[in-house]
PDB file of C-alpha atoms in Angstrom:
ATOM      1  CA  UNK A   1     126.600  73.887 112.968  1.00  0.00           C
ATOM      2  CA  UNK A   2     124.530  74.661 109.951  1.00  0.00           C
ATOM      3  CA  UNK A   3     123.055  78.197 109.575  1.00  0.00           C
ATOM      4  CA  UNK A   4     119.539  78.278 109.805  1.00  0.00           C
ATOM      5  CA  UNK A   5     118.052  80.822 107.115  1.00  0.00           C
ATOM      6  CA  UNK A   6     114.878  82.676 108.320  1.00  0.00           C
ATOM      7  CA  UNK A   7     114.596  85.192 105.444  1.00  0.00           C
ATOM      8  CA  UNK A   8     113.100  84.374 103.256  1.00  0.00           C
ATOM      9  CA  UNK A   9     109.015  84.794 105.256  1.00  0.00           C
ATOM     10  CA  UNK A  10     107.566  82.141 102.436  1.00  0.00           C
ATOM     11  CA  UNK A  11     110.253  79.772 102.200  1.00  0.00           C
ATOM     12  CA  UNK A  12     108.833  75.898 102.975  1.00  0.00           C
ATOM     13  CA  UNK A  13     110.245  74.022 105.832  1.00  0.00           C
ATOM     14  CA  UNK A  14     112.597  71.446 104.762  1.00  0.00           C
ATOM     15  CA  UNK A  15     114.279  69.719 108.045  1.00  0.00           C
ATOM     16  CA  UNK A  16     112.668  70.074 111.798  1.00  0.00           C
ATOM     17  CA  UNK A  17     115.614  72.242 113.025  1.00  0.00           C
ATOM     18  CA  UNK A  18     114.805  74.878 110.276  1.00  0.00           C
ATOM     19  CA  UNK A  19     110.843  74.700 111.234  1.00  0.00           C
ATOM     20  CA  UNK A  20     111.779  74.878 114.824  1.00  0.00           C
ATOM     21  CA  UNK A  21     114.371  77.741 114.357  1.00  0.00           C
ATOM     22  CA  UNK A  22     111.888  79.468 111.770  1.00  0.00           C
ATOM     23  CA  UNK A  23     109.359  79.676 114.535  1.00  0.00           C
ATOM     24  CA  UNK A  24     111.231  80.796 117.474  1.00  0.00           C
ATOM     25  CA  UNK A  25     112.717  83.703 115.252  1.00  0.00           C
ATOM     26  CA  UNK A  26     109.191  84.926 114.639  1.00  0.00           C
ATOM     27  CA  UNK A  27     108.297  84.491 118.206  1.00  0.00           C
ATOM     28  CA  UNK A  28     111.107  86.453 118.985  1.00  0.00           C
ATOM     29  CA  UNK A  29     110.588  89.415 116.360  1.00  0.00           C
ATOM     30  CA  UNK A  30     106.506  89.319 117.666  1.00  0.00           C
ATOM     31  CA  UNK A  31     105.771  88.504 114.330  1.00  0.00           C
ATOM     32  CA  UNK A  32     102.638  86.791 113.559  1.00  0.00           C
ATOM     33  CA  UNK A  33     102.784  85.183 110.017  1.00  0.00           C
ATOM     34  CA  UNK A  34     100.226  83.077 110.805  1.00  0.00           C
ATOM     35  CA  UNK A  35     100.394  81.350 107.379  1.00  0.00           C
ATOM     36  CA  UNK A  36     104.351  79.978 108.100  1.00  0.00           C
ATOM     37  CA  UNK A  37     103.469  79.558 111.767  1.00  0.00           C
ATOM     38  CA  UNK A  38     101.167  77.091 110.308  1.00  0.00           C
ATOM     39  CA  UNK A  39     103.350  75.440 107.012  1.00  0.00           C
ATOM     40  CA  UNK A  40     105.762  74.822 109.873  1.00  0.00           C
ATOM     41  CA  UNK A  41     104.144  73.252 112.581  1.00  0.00           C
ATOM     42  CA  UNK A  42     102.663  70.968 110.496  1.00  0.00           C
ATOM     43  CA  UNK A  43     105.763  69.827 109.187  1.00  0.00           C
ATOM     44  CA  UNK A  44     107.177  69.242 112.349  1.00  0.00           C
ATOM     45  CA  UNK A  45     103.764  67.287 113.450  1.00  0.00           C
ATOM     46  CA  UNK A  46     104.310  65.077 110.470  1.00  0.00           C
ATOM     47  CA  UNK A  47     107.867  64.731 110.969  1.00  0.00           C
ATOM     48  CA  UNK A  48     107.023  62.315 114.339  1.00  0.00           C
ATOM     49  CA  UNK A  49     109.184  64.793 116.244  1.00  0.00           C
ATOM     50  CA  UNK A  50     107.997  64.628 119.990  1.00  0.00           C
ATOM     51  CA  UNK A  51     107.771  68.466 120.072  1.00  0.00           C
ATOM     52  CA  UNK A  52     106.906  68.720 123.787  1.00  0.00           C
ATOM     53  CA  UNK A  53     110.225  67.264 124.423  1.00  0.00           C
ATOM     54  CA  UNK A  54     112.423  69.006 121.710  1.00  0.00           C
ATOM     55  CA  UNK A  55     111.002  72.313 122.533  1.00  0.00           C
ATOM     56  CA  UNK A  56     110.963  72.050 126.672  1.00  0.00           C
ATOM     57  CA  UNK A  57     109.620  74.996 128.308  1.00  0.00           C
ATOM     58  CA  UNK A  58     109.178  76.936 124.746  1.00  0.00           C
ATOM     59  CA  UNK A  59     106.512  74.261 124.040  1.00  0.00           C
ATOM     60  CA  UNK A  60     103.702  76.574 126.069  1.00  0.00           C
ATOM     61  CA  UNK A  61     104.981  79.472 123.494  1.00  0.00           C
ATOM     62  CA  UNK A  62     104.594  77.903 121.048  1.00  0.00           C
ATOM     63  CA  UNK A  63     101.060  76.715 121.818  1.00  0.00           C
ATOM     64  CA  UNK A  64     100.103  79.992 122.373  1.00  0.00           C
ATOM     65  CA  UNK A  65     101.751  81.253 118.417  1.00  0.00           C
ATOM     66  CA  UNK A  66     100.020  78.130 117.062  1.00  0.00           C
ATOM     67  CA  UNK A  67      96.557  78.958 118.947  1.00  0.00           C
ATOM     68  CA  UNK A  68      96.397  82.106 116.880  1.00  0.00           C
ATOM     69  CA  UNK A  69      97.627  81.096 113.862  1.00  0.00           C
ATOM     70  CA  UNK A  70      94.864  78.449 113.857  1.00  0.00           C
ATOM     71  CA  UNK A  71      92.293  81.587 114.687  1.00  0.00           C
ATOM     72  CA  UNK A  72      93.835  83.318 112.269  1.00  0.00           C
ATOM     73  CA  UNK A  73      93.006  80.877 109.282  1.00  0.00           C
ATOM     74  CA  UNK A  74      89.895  79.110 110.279  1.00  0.00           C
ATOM     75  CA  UNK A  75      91.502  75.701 112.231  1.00  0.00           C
ATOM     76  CA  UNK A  76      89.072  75.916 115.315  1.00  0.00           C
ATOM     77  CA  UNK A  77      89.467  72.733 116.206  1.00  0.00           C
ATOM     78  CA  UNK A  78      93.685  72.901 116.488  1.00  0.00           C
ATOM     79  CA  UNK A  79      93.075  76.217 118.415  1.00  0.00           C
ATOM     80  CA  UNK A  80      90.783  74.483 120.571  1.00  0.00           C
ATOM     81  CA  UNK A  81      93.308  71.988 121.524  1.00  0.00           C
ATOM     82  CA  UNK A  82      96.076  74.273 121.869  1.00  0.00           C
ATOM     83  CA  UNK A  83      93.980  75.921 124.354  1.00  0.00           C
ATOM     84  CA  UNK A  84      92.932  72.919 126.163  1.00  0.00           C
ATOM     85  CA  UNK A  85      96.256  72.213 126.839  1.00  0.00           C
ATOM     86  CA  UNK A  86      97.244  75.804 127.813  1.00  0.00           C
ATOM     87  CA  UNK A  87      94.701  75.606 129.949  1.00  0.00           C
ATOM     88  CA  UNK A  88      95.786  72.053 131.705  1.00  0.00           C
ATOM     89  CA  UNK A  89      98.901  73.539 132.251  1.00  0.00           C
ATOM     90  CA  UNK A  90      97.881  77.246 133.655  1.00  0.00           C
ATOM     91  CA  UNK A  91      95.058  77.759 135.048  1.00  0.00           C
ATOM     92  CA  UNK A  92      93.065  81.091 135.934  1.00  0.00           C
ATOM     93  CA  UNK A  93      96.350  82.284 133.138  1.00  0.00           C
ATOM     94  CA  UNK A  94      94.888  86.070 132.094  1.00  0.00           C
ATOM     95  CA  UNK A  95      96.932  84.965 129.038  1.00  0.00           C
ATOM     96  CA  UNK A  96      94.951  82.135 128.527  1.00  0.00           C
ATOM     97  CA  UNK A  97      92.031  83.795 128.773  1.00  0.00           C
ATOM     98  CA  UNK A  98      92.838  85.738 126.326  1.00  0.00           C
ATOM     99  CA  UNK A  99      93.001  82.855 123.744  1.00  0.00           C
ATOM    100  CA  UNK A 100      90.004  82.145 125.027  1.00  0.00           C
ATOM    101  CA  UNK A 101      87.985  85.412 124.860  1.00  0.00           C
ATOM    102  CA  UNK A 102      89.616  85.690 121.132  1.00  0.00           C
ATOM    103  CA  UNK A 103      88.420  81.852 120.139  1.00  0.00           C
ATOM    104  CA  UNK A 104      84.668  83.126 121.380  1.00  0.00           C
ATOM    105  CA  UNK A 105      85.380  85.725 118.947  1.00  0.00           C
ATOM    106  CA  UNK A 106      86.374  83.534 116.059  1.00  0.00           C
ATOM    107  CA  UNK A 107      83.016  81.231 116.725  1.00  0.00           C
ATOM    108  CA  UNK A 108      80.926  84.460 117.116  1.00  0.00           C
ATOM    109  CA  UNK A 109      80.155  84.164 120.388  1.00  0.00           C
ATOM    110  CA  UNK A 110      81.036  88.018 121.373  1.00  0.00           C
ATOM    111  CA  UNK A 111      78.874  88.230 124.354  1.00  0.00           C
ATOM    112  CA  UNK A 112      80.757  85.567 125.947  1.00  0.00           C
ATOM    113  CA  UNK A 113      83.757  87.218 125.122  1.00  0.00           C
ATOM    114  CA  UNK A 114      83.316  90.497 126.665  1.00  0.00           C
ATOM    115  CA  UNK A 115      82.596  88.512 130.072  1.00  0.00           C
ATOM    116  CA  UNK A 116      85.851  86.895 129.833  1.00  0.00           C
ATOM    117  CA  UNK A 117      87.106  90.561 129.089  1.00  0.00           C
ATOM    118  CA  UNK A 118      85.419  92.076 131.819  1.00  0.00           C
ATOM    119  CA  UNK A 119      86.874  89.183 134.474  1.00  0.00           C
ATOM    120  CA  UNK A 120      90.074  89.887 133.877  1.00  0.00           C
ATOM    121  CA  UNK A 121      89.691  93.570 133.959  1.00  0.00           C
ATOM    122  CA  UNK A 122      88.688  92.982 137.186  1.00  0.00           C
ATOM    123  CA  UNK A 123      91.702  91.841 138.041  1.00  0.00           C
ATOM    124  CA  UNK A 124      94.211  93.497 135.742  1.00  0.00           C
ATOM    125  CA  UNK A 125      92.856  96.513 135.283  1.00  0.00           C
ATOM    126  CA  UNK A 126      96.170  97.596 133.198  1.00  0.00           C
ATOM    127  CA  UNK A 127      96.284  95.272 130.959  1.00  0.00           C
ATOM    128  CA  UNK A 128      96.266  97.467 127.188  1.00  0.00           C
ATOM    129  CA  UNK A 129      95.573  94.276 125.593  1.00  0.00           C
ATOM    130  CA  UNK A 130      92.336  93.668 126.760  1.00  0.00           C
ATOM    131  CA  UNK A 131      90.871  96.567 127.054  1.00  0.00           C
ATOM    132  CA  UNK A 132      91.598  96.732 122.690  1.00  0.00           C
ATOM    133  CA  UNK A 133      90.170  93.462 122.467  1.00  0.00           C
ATOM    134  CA  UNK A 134      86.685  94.774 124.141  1.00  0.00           C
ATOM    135  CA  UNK A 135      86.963  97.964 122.448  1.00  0.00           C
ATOM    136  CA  UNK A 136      87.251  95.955 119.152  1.00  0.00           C
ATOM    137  CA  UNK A 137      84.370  93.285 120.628  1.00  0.00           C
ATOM    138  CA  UNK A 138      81.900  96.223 121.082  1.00  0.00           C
ATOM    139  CA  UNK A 139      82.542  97.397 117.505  1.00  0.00           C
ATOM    140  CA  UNK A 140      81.761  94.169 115.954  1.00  0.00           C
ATOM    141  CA  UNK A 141      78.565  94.256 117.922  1.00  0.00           C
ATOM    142  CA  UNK A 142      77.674  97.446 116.864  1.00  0.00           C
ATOM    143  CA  UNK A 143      77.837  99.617 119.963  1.00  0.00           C
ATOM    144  CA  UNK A 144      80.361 102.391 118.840  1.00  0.00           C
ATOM    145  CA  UNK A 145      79.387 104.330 121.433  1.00  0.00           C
ATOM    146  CA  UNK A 146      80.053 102.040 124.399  1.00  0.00           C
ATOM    147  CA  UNK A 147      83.662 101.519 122.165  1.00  0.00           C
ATOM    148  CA  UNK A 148      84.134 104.882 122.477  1.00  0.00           C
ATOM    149  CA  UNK A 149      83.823 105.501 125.898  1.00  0.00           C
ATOM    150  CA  UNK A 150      85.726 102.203 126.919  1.00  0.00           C
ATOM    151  CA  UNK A 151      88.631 103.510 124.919  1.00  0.00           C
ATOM    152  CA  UNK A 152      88.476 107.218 126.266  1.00  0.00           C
ATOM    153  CA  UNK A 153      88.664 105.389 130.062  1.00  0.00           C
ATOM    154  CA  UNK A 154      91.649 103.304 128.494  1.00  0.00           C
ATOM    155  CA  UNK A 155      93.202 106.690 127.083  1.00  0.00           C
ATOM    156  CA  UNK A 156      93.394 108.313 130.413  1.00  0.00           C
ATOM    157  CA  UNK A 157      95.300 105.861 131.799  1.00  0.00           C
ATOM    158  CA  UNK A 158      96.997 105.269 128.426  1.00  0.00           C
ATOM    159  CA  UNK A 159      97.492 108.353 127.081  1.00  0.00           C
ATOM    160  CA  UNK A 160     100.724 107.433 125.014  1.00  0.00           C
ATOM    161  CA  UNK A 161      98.879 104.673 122.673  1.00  0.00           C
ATOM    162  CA  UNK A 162      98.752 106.546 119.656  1.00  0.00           C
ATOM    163  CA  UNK A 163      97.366 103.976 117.917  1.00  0.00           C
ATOM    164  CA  UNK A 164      94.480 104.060 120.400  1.00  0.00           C
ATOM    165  CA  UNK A 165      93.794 107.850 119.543  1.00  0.00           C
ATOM    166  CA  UNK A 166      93.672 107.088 115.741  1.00  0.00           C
ATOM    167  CA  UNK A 167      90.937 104.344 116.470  1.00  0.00           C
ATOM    168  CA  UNK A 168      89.089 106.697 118.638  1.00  0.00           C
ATOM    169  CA  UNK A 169      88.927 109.221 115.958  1.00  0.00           C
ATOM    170  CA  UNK A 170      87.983 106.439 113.277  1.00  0.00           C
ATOM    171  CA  UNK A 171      84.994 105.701 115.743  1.00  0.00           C
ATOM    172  CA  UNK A 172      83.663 109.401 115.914  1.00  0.00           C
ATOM    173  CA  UNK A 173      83.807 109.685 112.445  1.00  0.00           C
ATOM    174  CA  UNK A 174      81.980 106.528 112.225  1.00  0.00           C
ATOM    175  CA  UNK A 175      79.238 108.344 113.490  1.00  0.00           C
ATOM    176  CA  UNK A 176      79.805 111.661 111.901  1.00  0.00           C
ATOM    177  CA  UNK A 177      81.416 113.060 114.855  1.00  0.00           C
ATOM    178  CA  UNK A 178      84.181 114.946 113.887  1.00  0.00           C
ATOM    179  CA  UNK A 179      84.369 117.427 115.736  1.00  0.00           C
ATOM    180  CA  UNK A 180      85.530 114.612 118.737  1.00  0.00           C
ATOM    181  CA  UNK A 181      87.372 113.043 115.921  1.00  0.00           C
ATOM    182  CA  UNK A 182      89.278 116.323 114.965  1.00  0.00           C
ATOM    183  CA  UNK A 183      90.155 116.204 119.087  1.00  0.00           C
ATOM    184  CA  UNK A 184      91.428 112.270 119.120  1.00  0.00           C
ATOM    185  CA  UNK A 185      93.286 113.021 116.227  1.00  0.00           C
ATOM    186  CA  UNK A 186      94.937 116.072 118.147  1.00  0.00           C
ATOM    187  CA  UNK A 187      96.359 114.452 120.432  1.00  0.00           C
ATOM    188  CA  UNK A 188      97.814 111.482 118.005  1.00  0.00           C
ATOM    189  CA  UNK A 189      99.860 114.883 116.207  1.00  0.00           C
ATOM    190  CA  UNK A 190     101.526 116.200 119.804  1.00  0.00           C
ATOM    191  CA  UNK A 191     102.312 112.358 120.319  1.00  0.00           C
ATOM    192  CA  UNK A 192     103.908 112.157 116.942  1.00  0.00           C
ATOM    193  CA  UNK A 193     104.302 115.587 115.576  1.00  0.00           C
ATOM    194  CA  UNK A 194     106.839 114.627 112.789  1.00  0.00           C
ATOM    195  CA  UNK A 195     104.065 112.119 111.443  1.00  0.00           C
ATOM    196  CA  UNK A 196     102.467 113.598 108.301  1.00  0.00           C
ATOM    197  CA  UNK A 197     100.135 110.939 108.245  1.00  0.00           C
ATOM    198  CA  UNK A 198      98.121 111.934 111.085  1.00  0.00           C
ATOM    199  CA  UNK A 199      98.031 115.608 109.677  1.00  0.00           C
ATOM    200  CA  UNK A 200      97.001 114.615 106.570  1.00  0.00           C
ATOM    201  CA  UNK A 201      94.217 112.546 108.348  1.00  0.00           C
ATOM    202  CA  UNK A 202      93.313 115.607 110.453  1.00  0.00           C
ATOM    203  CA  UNK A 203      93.395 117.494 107.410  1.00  0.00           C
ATOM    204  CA  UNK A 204      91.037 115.086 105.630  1.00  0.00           C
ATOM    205  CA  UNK A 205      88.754 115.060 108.417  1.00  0.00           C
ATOM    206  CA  UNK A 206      88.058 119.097 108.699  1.00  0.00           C
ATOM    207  CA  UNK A 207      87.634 118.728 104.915  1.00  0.00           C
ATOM    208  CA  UNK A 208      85.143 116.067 105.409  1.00  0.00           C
ATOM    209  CA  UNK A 209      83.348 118.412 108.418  1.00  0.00           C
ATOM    210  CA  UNK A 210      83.495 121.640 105.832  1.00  0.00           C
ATOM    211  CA  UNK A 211      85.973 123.393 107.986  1.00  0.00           C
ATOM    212  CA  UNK A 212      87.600 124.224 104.951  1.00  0.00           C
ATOM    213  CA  UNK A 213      89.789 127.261 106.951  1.00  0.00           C
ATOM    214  CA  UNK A 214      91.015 124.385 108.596  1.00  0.00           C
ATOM    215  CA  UNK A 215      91.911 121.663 106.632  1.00  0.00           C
ATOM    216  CA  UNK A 216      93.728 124.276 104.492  1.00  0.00           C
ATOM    217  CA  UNK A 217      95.908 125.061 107.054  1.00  0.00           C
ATOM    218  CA  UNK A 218      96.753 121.199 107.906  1.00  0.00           C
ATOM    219  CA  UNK A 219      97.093 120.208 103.931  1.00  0.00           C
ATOM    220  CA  UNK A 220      99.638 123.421 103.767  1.00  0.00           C
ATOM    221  CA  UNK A 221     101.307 121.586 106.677  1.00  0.00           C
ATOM    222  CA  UNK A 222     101.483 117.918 105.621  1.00  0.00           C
ATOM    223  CA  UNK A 223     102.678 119.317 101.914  1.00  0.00           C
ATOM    224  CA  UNK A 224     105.666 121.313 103.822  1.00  0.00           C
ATOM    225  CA  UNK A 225     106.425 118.525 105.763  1.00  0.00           C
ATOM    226  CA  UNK A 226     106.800 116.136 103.362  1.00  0.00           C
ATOM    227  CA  UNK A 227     108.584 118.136 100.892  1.00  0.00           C
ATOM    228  CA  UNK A 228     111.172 119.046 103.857  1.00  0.00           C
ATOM    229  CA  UNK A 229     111.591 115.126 104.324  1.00  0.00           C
ATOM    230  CA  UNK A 230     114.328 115.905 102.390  1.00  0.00           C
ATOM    231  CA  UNK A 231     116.705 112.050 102.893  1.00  0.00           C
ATOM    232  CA  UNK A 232     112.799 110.265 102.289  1.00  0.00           C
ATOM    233  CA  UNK A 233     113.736 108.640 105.504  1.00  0.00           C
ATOM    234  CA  UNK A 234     110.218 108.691 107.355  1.00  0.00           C
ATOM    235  CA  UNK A 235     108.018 108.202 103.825  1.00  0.00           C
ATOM    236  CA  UNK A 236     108.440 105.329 101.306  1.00  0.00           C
ATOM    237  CA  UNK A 237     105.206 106.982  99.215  1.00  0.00           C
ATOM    238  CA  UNK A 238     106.137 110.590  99.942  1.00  0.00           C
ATOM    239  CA  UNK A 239     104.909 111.674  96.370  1.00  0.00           C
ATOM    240  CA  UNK A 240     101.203 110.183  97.155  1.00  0.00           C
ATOM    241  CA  UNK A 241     101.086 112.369 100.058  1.00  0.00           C
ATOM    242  CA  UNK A 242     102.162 115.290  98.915  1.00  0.00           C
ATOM    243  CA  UNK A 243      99.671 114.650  95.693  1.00  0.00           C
ATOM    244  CA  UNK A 244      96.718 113.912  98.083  1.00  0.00           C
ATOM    245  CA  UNK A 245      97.486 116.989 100.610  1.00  0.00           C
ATOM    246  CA  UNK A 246      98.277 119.483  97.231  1.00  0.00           C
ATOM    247  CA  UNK A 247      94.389 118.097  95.877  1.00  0.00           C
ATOM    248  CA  UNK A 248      93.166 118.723  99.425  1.00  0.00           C
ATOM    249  CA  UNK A 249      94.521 122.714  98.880  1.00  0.00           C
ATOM    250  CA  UNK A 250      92.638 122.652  95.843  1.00  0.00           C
ATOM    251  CA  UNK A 251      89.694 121.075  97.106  1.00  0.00           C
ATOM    252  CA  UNK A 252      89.692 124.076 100.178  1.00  0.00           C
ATOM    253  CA  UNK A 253      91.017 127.017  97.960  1.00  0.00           C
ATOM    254  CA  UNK A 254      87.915 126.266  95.495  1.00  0.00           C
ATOM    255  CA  UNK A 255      85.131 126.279  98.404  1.00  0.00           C
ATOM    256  CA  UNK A 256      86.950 129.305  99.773  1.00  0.00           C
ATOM    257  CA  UNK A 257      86.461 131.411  96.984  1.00  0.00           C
ATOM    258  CA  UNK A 258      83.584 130.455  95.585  1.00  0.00           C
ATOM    259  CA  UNK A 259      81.508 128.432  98.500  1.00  0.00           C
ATOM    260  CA  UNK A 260      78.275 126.986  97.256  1.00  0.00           C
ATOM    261  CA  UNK A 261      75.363 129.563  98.700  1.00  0.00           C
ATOM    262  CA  UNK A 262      73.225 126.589  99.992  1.00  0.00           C
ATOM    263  CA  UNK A 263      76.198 125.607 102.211  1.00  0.00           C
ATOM    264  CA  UNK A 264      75.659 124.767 105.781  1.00  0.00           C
ATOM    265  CA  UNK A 265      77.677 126.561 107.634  1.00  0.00           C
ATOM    266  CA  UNK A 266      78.276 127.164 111.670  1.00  0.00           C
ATOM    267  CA  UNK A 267      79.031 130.427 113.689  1.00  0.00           C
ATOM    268  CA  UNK A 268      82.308 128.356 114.016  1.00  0.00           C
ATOM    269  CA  UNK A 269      82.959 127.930 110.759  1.00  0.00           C
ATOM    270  CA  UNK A 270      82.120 131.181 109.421  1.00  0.00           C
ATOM    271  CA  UNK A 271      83.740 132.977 112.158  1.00  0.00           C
ATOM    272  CA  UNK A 272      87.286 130.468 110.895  1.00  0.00           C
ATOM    273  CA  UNK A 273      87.153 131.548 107.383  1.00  0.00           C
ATOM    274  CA  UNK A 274      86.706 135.221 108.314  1.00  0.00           C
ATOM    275  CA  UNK A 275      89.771 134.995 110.398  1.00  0.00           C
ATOM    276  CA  UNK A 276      91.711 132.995 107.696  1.00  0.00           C
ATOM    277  CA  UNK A 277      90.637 135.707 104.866  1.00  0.00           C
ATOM    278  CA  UNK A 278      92.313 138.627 107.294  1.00  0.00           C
ATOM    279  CA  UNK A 279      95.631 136.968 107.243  1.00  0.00           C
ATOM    280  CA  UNK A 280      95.248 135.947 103.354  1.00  0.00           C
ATOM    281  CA  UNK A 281      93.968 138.334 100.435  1.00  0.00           C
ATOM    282  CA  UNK A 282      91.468 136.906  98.079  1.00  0.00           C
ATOM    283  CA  UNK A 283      94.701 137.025  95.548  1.00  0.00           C
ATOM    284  CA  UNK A 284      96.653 134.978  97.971  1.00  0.00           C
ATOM    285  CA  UNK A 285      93.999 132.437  97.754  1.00  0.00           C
ATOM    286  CA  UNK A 286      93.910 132.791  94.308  1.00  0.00           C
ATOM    287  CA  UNK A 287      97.553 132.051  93.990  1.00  0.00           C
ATOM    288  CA  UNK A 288      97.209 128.997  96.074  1.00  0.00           C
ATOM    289  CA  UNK A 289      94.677 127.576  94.207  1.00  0.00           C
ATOM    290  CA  UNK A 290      96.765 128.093  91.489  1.00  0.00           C
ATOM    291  CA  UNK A 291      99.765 126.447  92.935  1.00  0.00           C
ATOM    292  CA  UNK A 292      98.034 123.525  94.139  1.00  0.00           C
ATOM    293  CA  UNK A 293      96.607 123.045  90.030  1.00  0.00           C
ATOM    294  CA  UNK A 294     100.520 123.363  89.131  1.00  0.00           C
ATOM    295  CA  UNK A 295     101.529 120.904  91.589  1.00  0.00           C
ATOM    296  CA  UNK A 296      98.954 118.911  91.002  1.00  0.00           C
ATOM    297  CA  UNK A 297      99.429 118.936  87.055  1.00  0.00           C
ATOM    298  CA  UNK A 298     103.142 119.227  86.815  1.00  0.00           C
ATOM    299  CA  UNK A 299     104.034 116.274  89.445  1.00  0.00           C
ATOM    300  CA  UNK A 300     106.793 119.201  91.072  1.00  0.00           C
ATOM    301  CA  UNK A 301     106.291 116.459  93.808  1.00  0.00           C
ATOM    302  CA  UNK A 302     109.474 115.451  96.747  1.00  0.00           C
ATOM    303  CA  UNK A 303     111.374 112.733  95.218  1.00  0.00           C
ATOM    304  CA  UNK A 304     111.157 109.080  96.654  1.00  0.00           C
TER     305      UNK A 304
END
């Protein structure tokens, strides 16, 4: 039997067993690709190849991988018919109404989407998926605040979704909350403490609040923990983030020492600086702004 190769992501379809094969790998890796998902189901579609027969029970998969392909890249009319017959074949499918809350999406129609949201909320009340998908409905419609709340009730019952405490964040700081952002983003760091991403994010964020005491403390962090990746196993661009949490140290040390007199500043935030300036000297802070300029200059960054 002649091997099938599936490596290369771009290559074109050349017979109907390599489409087929091509397309049932990505299914099987949940990998969208929308793009090849397309290049080869038109091939086979040319190719006269009775596809309902050939592919048997994987032909309702594969509707359902061509449905959003076609969503994907603008081909309402194929995803309509791939939902049609989904549809046909299951009806009252959650799944299917799914496709069809996302194809109300496509057209625009977002009000009609969050009632086919809501319905099967109703009845699946656990289903992550959906609740995203009206989370992500009410932010195209401009109502971050019912987005937020819908995702704090999803958070409680799915507190593990990192992912889902990152978007919550990006939402408060969407509306210059970030003090709640600063908490989402909490919790995303004891879910994944070894992620200097999501320190570097916090970091950014206390910056971007002027809790300078703060972000200091986090830039320190995400600079020692990348520097300590020492096999470069969890970063591929470990030298941008040390060179963006090393300018962030900068960025604090300056305000520290010299903080502009017209500055804004809360109880809270004053009261955090005081407490950072007993444990470091004004010469300490001197010295790290120094550092930070070395770093910063010299490129002593972690190698890739």
């Amino acid at each position: 039997m002649a091997t099938v190769n599936v490596a290369s992501p771009w290559a074109k379809p050349t017979s109907t067993a390599g489409a087929l094969k091509t397309l049932e790998v990505l299914r099987a890796r949940h990998v969208r690709a929308s793009e090849q998902v397309l290049e080869n189901a038109d091939f086979l579609f040319a190719s006269n190849l009775d596809v309902p027969k050939k592919l048997g029970d994987d032909y309702w998969a594969f509707l359902e991988q061509l449905t959003m392909a076609a969503m994907d890249l603008g081909r309402g009319p194929l995803a309509d018919d791939c939902i049609l017959r989904l549809e046909e074949r299951f009806p009252d499918s959650p799944r299917v109404q799914v496709l069809q809350g996302m194809r109300r999406e496509a057209a625009g129609k977002l009000q009609e989407a969050l009632k086919i949201y809501d319905l099967i909320l109703d009845v699946e009340e656990a289903n992550a998926g959906i609740w995203k998908r009206r989370v992500a409905v009410y932010r195209q419609l401009g109502e971050t605040q019912l987005a937020a709340e819908d995702l704090c009730e999803y958070l409680d019952t799915f507190y593990t979704d990192v992912e889902g405490w990152l978007e919550l964040a990006d939402l408060y700081s969407t509306v210059k909350d970030y003090t709640h952002a600063l908490q989402a983003l909490s919790h995303a760091m004891v879910l994944a403490p070894q992620n200097p991403f999501y320190v570097l994010q916090f970091a950014e964020t206390a910056a971007t609040n002027e809790e300078y005491a703060l972000a200091l403390k986090m830039y320190l962090r995400t600079a020692e923990m990348v520097e300590s990746d020492e096999d470069g196993g969890f970063l591929h661009d470990a030298n941008e983030v040390a060179r963006q949490a090393w300018l962030g140290v900068k960025t604090c040390t300056t305000w520290l020492l010299a903080p502009p007199a017209a500055a804004v500043r809360t109880t809270r935030v004053v009261d955090a600086e005081g407490a950072l300036m007993q444990l470091l000297s004004a010469g300490e802070l001197q010295a790290l702004d120094e550092l930070a300029g070395e770093r910063i200059a010299g490129g002593n960054l972690p190698d890739q």
